[in-house]
mmCIF file of C-alpha atoms and ligand atoms in Angstrom:
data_model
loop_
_atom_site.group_PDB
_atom_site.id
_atom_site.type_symbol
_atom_site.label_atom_id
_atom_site.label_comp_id
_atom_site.label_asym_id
_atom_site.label_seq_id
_atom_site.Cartn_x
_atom_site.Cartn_y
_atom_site.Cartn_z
ATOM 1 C CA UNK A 71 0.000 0.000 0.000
ATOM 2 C CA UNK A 72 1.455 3.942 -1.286
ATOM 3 C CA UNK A 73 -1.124 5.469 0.875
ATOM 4 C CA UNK A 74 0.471 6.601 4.304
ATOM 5 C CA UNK A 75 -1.662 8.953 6.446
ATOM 6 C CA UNK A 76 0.000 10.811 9.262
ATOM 7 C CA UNK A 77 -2.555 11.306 12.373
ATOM 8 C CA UNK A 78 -4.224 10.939 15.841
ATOM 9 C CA UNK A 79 -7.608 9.593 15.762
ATOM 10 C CA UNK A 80 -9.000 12.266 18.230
ATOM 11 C CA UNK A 81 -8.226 15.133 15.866
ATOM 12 C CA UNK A 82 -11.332 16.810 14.018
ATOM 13 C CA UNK A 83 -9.381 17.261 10.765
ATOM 14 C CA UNK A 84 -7.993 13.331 10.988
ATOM 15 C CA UNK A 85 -11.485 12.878 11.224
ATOM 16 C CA UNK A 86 -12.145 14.830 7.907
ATOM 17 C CA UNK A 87 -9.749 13.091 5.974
ATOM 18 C CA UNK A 88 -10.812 10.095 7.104
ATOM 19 C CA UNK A 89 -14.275 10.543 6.216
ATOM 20 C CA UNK A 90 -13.178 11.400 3.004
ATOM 21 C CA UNK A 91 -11.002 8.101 2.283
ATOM 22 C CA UNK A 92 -14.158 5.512 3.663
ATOM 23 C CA UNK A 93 -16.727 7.667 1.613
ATOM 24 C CA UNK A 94 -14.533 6.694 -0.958
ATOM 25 C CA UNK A 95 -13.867 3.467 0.247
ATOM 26 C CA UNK A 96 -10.103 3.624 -0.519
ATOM 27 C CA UNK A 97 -7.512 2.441 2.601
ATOM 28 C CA UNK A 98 -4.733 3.858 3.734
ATOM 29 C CA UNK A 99 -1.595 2.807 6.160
ATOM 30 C CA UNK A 100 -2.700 4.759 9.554
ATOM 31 C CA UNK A 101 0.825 6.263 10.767
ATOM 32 C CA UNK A 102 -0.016 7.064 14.507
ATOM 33 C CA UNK A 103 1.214 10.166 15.734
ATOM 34 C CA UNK A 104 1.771 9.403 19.573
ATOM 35 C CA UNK A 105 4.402 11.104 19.824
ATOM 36 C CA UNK A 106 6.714 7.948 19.786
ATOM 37 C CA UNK A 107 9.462 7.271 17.430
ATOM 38 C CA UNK A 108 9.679 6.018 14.661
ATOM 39 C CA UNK A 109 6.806 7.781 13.412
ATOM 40 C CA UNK A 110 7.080 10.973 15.439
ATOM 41 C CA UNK A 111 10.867 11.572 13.236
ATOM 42 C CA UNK A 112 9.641 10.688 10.443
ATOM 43 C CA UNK A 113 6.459 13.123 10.509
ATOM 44 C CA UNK A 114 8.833 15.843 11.745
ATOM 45 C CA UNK A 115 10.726 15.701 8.527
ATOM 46 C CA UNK A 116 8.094 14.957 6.255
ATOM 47 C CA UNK A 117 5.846 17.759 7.413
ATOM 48 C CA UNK A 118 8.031 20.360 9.897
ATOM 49 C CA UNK A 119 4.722 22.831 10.448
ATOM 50 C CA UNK A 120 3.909 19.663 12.582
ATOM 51 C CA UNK A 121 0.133 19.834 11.868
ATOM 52 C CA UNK A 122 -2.244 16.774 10.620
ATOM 53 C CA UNK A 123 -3.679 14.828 8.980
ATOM 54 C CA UNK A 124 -1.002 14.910 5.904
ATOM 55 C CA UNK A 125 -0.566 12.410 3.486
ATOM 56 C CA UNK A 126 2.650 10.597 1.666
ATOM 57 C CA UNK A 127 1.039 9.096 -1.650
ATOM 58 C CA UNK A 128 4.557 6.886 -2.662
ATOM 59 C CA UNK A 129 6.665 10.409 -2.120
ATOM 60 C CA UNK A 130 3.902 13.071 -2.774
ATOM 61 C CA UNK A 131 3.269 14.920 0.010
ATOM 62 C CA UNK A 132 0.043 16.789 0.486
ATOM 63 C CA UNK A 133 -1.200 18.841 3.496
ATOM 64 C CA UNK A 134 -4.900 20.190 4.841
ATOM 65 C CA UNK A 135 -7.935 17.855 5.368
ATOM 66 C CA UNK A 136 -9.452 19.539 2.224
ATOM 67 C CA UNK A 137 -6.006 19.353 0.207
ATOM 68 C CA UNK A 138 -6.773 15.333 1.012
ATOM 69 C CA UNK A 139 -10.106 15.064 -0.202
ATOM 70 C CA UNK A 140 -9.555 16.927 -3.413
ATOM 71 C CA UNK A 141 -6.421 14.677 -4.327
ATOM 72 C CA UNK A 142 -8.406 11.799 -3.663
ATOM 73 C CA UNK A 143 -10.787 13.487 -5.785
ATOM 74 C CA UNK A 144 -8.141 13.676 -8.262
ATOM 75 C CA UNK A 145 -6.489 10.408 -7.946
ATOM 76 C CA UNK A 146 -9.043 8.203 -8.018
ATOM 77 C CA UNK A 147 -11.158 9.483 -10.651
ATOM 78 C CA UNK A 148 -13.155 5.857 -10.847
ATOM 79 C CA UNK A 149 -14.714 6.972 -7.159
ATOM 80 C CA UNK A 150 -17.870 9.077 -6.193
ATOM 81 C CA UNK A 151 -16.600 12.665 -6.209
ATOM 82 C CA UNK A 152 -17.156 15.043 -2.945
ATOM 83 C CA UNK A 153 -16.184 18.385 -4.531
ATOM 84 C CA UNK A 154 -18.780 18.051 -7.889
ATOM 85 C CA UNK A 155 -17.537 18.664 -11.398
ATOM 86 C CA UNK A 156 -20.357 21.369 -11.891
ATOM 87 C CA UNK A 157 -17.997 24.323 -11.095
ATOM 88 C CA UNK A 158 -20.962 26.506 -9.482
ATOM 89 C CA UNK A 159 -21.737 23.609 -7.628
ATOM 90 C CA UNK A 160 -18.252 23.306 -6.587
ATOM 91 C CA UNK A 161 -17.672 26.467 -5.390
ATOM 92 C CA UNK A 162 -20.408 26.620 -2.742
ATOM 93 C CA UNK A 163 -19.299 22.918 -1.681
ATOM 94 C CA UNK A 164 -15.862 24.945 -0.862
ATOM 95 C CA UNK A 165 -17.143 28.008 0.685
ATOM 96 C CA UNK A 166 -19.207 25.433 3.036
ATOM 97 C CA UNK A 167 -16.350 23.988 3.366
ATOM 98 C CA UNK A 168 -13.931 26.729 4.757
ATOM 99 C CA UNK A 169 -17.643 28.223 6.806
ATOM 100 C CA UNK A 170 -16.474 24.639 9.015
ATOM 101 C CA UNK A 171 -13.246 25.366 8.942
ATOM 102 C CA UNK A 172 -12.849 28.709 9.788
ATOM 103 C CA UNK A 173 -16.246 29.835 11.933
ATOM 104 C CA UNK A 174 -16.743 26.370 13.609
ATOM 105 C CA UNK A 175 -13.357 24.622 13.952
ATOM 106 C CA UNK A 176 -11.704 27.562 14.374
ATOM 107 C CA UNK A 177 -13.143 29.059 17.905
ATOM 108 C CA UNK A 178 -13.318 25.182 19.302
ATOM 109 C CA UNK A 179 -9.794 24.870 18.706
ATOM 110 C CA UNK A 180 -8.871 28.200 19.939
ATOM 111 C CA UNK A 181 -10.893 26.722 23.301
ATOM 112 C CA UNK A 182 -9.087 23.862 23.515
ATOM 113 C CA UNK A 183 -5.562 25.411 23.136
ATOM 114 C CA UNK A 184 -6.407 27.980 25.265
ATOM 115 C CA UNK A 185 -7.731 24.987 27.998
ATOM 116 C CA UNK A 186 -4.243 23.718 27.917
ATOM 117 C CA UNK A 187 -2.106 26.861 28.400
ATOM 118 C CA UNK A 188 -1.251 26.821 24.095
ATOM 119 C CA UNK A 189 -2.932 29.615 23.633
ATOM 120 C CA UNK A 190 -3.605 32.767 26.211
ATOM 121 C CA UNK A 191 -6.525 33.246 27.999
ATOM 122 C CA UNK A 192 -8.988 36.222 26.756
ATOM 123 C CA UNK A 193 -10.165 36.186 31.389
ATOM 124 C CA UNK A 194 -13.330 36.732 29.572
ATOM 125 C CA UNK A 195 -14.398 32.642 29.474
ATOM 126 C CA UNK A 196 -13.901 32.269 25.846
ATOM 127 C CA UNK A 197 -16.421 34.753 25.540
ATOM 128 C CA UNK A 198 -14.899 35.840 21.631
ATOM 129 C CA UNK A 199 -14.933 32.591 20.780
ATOM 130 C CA UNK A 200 -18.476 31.612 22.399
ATOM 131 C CA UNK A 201 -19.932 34.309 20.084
ATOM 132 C CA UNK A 202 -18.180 33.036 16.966
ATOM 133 C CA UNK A 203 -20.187 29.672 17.927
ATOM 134 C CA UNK A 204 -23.666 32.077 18.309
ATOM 135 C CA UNK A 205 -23.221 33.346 15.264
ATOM 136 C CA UNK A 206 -22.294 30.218 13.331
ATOM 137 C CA UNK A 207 -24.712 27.933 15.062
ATOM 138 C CA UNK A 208 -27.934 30.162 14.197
ATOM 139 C CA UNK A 209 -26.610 30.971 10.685
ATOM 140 C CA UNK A 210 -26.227 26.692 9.894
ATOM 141 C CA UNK A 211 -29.577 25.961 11.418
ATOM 142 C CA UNK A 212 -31.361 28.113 8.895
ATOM 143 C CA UNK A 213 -28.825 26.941 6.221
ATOM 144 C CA UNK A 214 -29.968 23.262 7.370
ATOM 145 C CA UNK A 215 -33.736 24.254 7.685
ATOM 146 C CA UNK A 216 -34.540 22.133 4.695
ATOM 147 C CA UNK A 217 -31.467 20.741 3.365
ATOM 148 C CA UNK A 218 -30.616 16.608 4.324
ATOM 149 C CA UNK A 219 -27.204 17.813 3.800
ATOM 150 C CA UNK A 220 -25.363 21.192 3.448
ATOM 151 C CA UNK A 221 -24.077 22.246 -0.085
ATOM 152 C CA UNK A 222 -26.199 19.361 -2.529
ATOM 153 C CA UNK A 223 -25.124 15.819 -2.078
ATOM 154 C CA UNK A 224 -22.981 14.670 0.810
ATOM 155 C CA UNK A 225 -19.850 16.475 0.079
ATOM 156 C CA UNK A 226 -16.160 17.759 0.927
ATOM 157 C CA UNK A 227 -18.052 20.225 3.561
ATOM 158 C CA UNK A 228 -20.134 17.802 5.548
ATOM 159 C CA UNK A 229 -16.607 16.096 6.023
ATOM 160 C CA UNK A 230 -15.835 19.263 7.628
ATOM 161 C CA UNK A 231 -19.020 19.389 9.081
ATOM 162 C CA UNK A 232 -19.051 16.350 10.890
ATOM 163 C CA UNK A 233 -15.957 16.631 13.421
ATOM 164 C CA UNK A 234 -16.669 20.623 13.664
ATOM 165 C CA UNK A 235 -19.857 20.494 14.809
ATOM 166 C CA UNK A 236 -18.892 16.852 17.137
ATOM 167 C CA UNK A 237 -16.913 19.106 18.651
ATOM 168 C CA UNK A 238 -18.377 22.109 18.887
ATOM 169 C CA UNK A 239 -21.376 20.817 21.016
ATOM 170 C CA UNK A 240 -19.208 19.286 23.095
ATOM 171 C CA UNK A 241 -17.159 22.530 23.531
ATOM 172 C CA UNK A 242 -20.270 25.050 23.609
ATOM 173 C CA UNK A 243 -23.740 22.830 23.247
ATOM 174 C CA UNK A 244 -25.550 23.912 20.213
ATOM 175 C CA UNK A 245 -29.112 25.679 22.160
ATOM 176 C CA UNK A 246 -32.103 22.903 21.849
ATOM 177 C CA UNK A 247 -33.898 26.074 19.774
ATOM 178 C CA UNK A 248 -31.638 24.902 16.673
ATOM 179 C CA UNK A 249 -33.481 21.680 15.757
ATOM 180 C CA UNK A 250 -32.467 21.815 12.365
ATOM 181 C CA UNK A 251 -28.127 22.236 12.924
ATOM 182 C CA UNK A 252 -29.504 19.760 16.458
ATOM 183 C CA UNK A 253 -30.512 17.181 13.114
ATOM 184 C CA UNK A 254 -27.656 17.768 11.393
ATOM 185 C CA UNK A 255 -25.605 16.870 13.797
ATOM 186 C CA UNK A 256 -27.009 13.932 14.181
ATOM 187 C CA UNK A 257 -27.721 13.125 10.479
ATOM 188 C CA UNK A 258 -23.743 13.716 10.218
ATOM 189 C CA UNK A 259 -22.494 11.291 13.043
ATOM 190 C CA UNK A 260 -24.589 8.673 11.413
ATOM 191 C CA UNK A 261 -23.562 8.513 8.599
ATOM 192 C CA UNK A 262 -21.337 5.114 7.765
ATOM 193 C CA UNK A 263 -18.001 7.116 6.782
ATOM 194 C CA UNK A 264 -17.921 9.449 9.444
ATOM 195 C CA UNK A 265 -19.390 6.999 12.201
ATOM 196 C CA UNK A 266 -16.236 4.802 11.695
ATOM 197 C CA UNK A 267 -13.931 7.607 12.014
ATOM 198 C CA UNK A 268 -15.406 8.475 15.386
ATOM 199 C CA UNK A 269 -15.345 4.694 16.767
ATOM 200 C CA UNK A 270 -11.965 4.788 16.123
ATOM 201 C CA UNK A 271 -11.531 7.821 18.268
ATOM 202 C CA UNK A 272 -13.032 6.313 20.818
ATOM 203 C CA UNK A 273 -10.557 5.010 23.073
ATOM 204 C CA UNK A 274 -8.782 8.529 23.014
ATOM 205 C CA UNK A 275 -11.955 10.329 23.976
ATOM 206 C CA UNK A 276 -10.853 10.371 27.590
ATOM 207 C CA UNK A 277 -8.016 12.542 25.969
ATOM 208 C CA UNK A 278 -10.480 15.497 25.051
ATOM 209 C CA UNK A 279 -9.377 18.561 27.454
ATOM 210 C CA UNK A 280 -12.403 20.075 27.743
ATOM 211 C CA UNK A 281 -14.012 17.001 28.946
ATOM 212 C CA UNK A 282 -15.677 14.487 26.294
ATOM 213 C CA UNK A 283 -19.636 13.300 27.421
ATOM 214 C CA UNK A 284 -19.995 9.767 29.020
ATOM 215 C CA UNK A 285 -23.483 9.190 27.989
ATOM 216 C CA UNK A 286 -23.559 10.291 24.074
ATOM 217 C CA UNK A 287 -22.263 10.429 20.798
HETATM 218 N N1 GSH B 109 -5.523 23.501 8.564
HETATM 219 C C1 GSH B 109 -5.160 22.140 8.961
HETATM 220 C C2 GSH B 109 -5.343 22.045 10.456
HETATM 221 C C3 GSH B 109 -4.763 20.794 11.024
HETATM 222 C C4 GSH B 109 -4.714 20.862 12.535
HETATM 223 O O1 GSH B 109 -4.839 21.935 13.143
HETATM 224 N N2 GSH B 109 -4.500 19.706 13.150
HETATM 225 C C5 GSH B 109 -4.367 19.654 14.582
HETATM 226 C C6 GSH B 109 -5.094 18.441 15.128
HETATM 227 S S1 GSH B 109 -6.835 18.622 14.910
HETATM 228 C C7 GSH B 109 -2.905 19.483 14.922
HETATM 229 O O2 GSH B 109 -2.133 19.103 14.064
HETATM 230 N N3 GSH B 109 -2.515 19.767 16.144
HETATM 231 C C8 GSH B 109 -1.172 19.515 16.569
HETATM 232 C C9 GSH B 109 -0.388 20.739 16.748
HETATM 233 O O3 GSH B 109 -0.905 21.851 16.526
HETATM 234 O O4 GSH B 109 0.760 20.615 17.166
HETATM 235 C C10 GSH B 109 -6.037 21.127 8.190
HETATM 236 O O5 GSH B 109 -7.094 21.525 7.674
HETATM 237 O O6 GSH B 109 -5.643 19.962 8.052
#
């Protein structure tokens, strides 16, 4: 097997990728980052910005959850595509894509870091970030009001979607008045792809600073 992808199983954008590749139904050599050697070297000098997932196709090297999914796109043209070829249609599976990303993922992560001392603390309870989440949360539930998923078919961005908003409600619980993100959600951790990618998570859950729930998900 060429496919080698770098990654912790706890990590939203592993999770992405990962959704992407059993969509697709095409494995992959998991190379645990646990911070032991040999892998840990190895990663280092492969990828030195240190972040993951990335992913060594036989010597090509590519970077970014969404870099992944495209070059599977790319690569294995035979497979069910998750950014379309319609190029409209493609464009607002990308801009969904980076909403995830950057208004969803972003502020959780910023939470988390900040939980372990990574990242300074705003004294103000996250309260930046908490209204990034209020802003994002009632903008996706009237996105979601009558979509199944969020930019056409099930896509590059509900990849994103699917650890982001795990996360996020775990981080800052999406308010029961959002039924339709609230479905979402759920529609989104059961799906087959992204299910897996969460079961195999599981055992690291404990691992989740701001404290993972016992009873769901
Ligand atoms: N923009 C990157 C973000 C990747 C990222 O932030 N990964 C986190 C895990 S979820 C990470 O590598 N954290 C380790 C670190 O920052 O040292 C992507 O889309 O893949």
């Amino acid at each position: 097997m060429t496919l080698k992808l770098y990654l912790h199983p706890l990590s939203s954008y592993v999770q992405k990728a990962k959704t992407g590749f059993y969509e697709k139904g095409i494995e992959f050599e998991p190379k645990m980052l646990d911070g032991s050697d040999p892998v840990a070297s190895e990663f280092a000098a492969l990828w030195p910005v240190g972040r993951f997932p990335v992913l060594d196709d036989d010597g090509t090297v590519v970077f970014e959850a969404t870099s992944i999914i495209d070059y599977l796109d790319a690569r294995f043209p035979e497979k069910r595509r998750l950014v379309p070829e319609d190029p409209m249609m493609a464009v607002e599976v990308r801009m969904w894509d980076r909403f995830f990303d950057n208004y969803v993922s972003y502020p959780q992560q910023r939470m988390v870091y900040t939980a372990i001392g990574r990242e300074p603390d705003d004294g103000q309870d996250g309260a930046r970030w908490k209204a990034m989440f209020d802003t994002a949360y009632a903008l996706l539930d009237k996105r979601m009001a009558d979509r199944r998923w969020v930019a056409g078919d099930f896509s590059l961005a509900d990849c994103a979607a699917a650890p982001a908003l795990l996360y996020a409600d775990w981080t800052y619980p999406i308010p029961a008045q959002f039924e339709a993100l609230r479905t979402y959600r759920a529609r989104l951790l059961a799906r087959p792809s992204y299910a897996r990618a969460l079961d195999e998570a599981r055992p690291y859950r404990h691992m989740f600073p701001l404290g993972a729930p016992a009873d769901r998900d």
